[in-house]
Short mmCIF file of C-alpha atoms in Angstrom, two decimals:
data_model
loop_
_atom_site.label_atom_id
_atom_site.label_comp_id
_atom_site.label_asym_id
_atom_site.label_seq_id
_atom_site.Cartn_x
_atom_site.Cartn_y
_atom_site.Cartn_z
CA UNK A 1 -4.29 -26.56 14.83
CA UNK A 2 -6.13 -28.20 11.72
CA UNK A 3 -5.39 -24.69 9.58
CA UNK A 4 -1.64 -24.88 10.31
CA UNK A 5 -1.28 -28.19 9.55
CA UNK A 6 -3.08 -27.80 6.33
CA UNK A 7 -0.39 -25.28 5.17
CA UNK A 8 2.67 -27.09 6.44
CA UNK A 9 1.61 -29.79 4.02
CA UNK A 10 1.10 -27.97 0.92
CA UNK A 11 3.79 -25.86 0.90
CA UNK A 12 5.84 -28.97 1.68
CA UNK A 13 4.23 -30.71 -1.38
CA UNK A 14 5.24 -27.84 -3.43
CA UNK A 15 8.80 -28.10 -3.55
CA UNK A 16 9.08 -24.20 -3.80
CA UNK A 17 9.88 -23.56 -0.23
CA UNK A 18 13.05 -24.71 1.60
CA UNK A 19 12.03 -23.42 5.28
CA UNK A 20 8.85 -21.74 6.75
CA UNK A 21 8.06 -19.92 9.50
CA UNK A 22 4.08 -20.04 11.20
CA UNK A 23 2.76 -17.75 14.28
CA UNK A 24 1.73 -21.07 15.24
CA UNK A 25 5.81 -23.15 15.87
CA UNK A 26 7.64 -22.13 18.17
CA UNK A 27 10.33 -22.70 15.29
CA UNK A 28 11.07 -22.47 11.94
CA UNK A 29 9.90 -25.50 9.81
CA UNK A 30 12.62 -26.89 7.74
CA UNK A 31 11.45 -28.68 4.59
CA UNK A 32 13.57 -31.35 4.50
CA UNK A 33 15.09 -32.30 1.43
CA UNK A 34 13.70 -29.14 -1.22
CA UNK A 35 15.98 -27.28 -2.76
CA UNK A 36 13.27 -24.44 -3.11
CA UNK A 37 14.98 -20.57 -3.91
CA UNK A 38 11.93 -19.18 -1.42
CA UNK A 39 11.14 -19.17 2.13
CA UNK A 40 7.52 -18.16 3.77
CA UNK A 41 5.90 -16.96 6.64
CA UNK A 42 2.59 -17.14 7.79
CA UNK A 43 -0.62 -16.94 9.80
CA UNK A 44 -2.79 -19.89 9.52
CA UNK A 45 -5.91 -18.51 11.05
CA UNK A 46 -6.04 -14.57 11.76
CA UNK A 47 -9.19 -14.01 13.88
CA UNK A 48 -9.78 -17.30 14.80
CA UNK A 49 -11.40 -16.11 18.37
CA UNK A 50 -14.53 -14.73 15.68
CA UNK A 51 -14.88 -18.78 14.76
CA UNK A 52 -17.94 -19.39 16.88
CA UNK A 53 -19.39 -16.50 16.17
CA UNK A 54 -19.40 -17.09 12.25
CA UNK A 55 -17.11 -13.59 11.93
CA UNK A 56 -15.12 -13.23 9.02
CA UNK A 57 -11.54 -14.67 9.17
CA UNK A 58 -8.38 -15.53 7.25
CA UNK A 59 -4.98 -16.50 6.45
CA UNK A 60 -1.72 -13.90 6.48
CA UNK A 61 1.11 -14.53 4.11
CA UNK A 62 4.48 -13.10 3.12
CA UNK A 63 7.12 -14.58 0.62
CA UNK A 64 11.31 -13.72 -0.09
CA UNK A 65 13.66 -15.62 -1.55
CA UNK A 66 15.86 -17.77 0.79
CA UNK A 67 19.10 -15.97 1.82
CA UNK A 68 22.64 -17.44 1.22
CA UNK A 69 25.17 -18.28 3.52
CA UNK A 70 23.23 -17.77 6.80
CA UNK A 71 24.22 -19.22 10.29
CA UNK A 72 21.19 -20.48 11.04
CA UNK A 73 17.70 -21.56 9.39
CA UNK A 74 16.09 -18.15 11.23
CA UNK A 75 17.95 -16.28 9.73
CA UNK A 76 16.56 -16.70 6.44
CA UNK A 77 13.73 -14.47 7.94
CA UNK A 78 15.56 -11.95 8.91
CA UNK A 79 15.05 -9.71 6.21
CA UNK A 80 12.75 -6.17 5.80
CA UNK A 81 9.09 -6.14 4.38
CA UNK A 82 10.70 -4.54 1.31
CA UNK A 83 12.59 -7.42 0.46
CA UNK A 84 9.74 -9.68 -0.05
CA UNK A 85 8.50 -10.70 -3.38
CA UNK A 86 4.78 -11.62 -2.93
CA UNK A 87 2.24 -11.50 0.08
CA UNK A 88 -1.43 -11.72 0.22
CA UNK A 89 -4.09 -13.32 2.55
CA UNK A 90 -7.38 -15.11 2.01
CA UNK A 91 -10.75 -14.27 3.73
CA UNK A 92 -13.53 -16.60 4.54
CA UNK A 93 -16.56 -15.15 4.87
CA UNK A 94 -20.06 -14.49 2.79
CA UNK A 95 -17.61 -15.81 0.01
CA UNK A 96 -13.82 -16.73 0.06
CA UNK A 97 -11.11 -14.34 -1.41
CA UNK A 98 -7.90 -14.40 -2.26
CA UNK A 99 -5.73 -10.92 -2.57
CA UNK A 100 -2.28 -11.27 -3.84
CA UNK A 101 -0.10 -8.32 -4.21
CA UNK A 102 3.37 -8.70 -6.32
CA UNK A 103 5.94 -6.16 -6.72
CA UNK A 104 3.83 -4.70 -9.27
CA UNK A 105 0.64 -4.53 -7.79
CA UNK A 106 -2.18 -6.19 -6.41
CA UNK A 107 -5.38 -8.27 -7.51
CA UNK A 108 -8.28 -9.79 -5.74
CA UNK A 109 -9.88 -12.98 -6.49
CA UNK A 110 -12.81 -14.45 -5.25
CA UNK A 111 -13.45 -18.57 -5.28
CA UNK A 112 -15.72 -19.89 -7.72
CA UNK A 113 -17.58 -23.44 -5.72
CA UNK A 114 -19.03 -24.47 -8.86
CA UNK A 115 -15.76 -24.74 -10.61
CA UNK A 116 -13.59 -24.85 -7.40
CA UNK A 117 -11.49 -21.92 -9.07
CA UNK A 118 -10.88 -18.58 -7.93
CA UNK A 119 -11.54 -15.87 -10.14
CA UNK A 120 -10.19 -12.43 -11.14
CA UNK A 121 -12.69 -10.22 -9.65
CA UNK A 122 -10.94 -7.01 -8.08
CA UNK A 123 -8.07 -6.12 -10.84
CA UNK A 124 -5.07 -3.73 -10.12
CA UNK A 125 -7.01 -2.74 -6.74
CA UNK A 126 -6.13 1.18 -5.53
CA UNK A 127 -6.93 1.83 -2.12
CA UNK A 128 -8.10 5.64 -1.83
CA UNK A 129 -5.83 8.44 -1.12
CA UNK A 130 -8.17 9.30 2.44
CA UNK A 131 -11.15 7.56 3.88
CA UNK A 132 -14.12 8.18 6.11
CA UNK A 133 -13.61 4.79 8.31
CA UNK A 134 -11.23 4.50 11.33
CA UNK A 135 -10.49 0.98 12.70
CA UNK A 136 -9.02 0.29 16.21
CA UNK A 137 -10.62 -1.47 19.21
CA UNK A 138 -11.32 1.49 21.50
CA UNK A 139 -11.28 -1.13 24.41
CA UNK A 140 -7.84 -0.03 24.96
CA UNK A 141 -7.95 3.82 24.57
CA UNK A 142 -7.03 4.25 28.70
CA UNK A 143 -3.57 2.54 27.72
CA UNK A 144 -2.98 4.96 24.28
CA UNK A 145 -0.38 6.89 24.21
CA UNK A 146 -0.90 10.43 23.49
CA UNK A 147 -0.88 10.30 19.32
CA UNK A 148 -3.41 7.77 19.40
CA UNK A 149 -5.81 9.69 21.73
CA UNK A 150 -5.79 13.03 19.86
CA UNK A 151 -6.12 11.25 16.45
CA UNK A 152 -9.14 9.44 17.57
CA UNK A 153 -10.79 12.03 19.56
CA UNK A 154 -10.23 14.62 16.35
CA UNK A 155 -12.10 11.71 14.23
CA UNK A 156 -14.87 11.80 16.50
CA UNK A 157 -15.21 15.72 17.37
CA UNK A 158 -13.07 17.60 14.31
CA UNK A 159 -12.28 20.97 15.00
CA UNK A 160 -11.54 21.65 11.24
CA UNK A 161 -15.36 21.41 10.04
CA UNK A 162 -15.29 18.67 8.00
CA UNK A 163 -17.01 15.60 9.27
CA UNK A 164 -16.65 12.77 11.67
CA UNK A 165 -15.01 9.64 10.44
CA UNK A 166 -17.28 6.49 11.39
CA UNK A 167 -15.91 3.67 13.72
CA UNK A 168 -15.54 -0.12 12.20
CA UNK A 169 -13.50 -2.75 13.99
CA UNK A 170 -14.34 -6.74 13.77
CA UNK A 171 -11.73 -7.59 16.01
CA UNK A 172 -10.39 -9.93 12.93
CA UNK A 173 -7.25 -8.47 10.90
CA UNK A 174 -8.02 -9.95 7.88
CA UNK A 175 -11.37 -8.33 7.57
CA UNK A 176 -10.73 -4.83 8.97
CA UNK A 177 -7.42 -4.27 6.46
CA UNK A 178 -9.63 -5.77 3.63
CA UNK A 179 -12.48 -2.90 4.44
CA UNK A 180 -9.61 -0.39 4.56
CA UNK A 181 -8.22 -1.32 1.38
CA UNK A 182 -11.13 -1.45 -0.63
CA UNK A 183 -12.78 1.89 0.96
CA UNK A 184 -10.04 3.04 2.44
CA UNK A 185 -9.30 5.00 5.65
CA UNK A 186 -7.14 3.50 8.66
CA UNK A 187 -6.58 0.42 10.56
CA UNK A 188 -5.00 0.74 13.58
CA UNK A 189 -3.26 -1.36 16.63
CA UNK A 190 -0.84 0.79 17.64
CA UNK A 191 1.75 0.13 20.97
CA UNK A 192 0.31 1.29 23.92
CA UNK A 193 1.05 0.83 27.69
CA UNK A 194 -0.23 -2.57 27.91
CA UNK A 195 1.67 -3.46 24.55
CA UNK A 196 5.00 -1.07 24.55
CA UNK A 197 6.18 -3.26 21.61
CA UNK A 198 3.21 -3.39 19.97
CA UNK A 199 0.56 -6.67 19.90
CA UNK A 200 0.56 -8.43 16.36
CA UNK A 201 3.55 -10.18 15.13
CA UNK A 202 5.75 -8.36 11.95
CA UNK A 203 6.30 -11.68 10.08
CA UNK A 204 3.05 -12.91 9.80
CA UNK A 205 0.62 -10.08 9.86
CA UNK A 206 1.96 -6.61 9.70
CA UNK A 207 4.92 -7.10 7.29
CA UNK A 208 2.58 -8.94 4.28
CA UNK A 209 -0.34 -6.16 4.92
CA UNK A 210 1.87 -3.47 5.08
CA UNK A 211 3.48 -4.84 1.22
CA UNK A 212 -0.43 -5.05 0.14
CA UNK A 213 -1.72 -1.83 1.39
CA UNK A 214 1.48 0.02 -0.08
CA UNK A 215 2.16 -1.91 -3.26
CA UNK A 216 -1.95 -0.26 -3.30
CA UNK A 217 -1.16 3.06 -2.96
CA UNK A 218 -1.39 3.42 0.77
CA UNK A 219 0.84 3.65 3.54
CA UNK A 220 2.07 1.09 6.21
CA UNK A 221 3.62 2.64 9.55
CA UNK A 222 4.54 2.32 13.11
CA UNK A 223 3.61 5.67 14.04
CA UNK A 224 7.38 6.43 13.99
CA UNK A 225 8.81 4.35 10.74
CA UNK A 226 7.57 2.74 7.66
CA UNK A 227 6.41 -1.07 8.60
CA UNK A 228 8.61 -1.95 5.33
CA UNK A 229 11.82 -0.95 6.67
CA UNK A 230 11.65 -2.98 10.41
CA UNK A 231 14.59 -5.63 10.18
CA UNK A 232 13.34 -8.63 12.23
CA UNK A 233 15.54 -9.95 14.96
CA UNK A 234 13.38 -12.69 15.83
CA UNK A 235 10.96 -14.77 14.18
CA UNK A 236 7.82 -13.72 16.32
CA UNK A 237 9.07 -10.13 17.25
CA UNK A 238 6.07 -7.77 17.81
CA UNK A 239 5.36 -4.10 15.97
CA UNK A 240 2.72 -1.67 15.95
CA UNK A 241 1.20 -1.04 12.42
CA UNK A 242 -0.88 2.02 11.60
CA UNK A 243 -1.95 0.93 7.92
CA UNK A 244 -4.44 2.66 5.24
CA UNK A 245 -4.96 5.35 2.98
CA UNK A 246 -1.75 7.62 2.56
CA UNK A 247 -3.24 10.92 3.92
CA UNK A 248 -4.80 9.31 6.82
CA UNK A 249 -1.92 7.31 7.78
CA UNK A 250 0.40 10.60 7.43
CA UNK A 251 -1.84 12.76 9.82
CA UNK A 252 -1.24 9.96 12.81
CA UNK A 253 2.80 10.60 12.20
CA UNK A 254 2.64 14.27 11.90
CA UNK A 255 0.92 13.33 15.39
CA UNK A 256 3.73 11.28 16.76
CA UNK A 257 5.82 13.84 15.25
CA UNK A 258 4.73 16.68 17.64
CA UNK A 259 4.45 14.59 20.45
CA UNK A 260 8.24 13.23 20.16
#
């Protein structure tokens, strides 16, 4: 894949990184000779099935510091969301940006062509406390465990008088968490039947947006557990992440909460 190999080689030129990890190897990528203090995972192309299509799409990243005295280069990875110093992704779409959140917050950028620089467009971004958008491909509501089903149907029918949430899903990560942060409401691809353990991988997607969307205010969950505090045991181990604004995220607990 042109996209992967494009980011093996520039985080090898960079001399920062001593091993990497991509959805894309089977294993982790050793760069031979750096003595780099960080380590980095990532997904080269997140909704690359939208290509043909001309869909938005992007690239996932996360970032910690290399661990000490580990028994094997995977093991450097083994480490919780909260432990990471830096994630972000990139979108490629009407125009390219770049969102980079830090341990003190998070900033969008969008590429300049004319100067080939990206520029600070979307300071200190705050994703809203509760949204009016709900993300999650419906394709698989037979196969939704009982949480999911009630949350969706009350978005679509609420019995509390206030109004329906509308439905937006591209199919492309990148592009439905970058709606959600920016307007806020909920992005969902939660475990279901099909998926017990969930679909998309905790390294490379759900790990780095779950440290943007909180170090934004919002919340990042499995239904049953903060996304943050899942300690990988392997490199392309599988979650569900419900991720978005706080109060929208905490009614689909309070849901798996009841069901328990």
């Amino acid at each position: 894949v042109l996209s992967n190999d494009v980011f093996i080689n520039a985080i090898q030129s960079s001399l920062t990184v001593s091993v990497m990890a991509s959805e894309e190897n089977e294993t982790v990528i050793v760069v031979d000779g750096s003595q780099g203090k960080y380590i980095i995972a990532f997904d080269p192309l997140d909704g690359s099935s939208n290509i043909d299509a001309n869909v938005s799409i992007g690239s996932i990243f996360g970032i910690w510091k290399a661990r000490e005295n580990v028994n094997s280069d995977e093991e450097h990875f083994f480490q919780s969301g909260r432990e990471m110093i830096a994630a972000g992704y990139c979108m490629y779409g009407s125009s390219t940006q770049m969102v980079i959140a830090t341990t003190d917050d998070v900033n969008g950028f969008t590429l300049d062509p004319s100067v080939g620089e990206f520029i600070l467009t979307h300071p200190k971004i705050q994703i809203p406390n509760k949204g009016k958008i709900y993300s999650i491909n419906e394709g698989n509501a037979e196969t939704w465990d009982e949480p999911i089903k009630e949350y969706v149907a009350n978005k679509k029918k609420p019995t509390d008088g206030s109004k329906p949430f509308s439905l937006r899903y591209v199919g492309s990560m990148v592009a439905d968490v970058h709606r959600t942060l920016l307007y806020g409401g909920i992005f969902m691809y939660p475990a279901d039947k099909k998926s017990p353990n969930g679909k998309l991988r905790l390294l490379y997607e759900c790990a780095p947006m779950g440290f943007v969307i909180e170090k934004a205010g919002g919340l990042a969950s499995t239904g049953k557990g903060r996304i943050l505090d899942v300690l990988p045991t392997n490199i392309h181990q599988r979650v569900p992440i419900i991720v978005g604004s706080t109060l929208d995220v905490e009614e689909v607990e309070a849901l798996f909460a009841k069901h328990s």
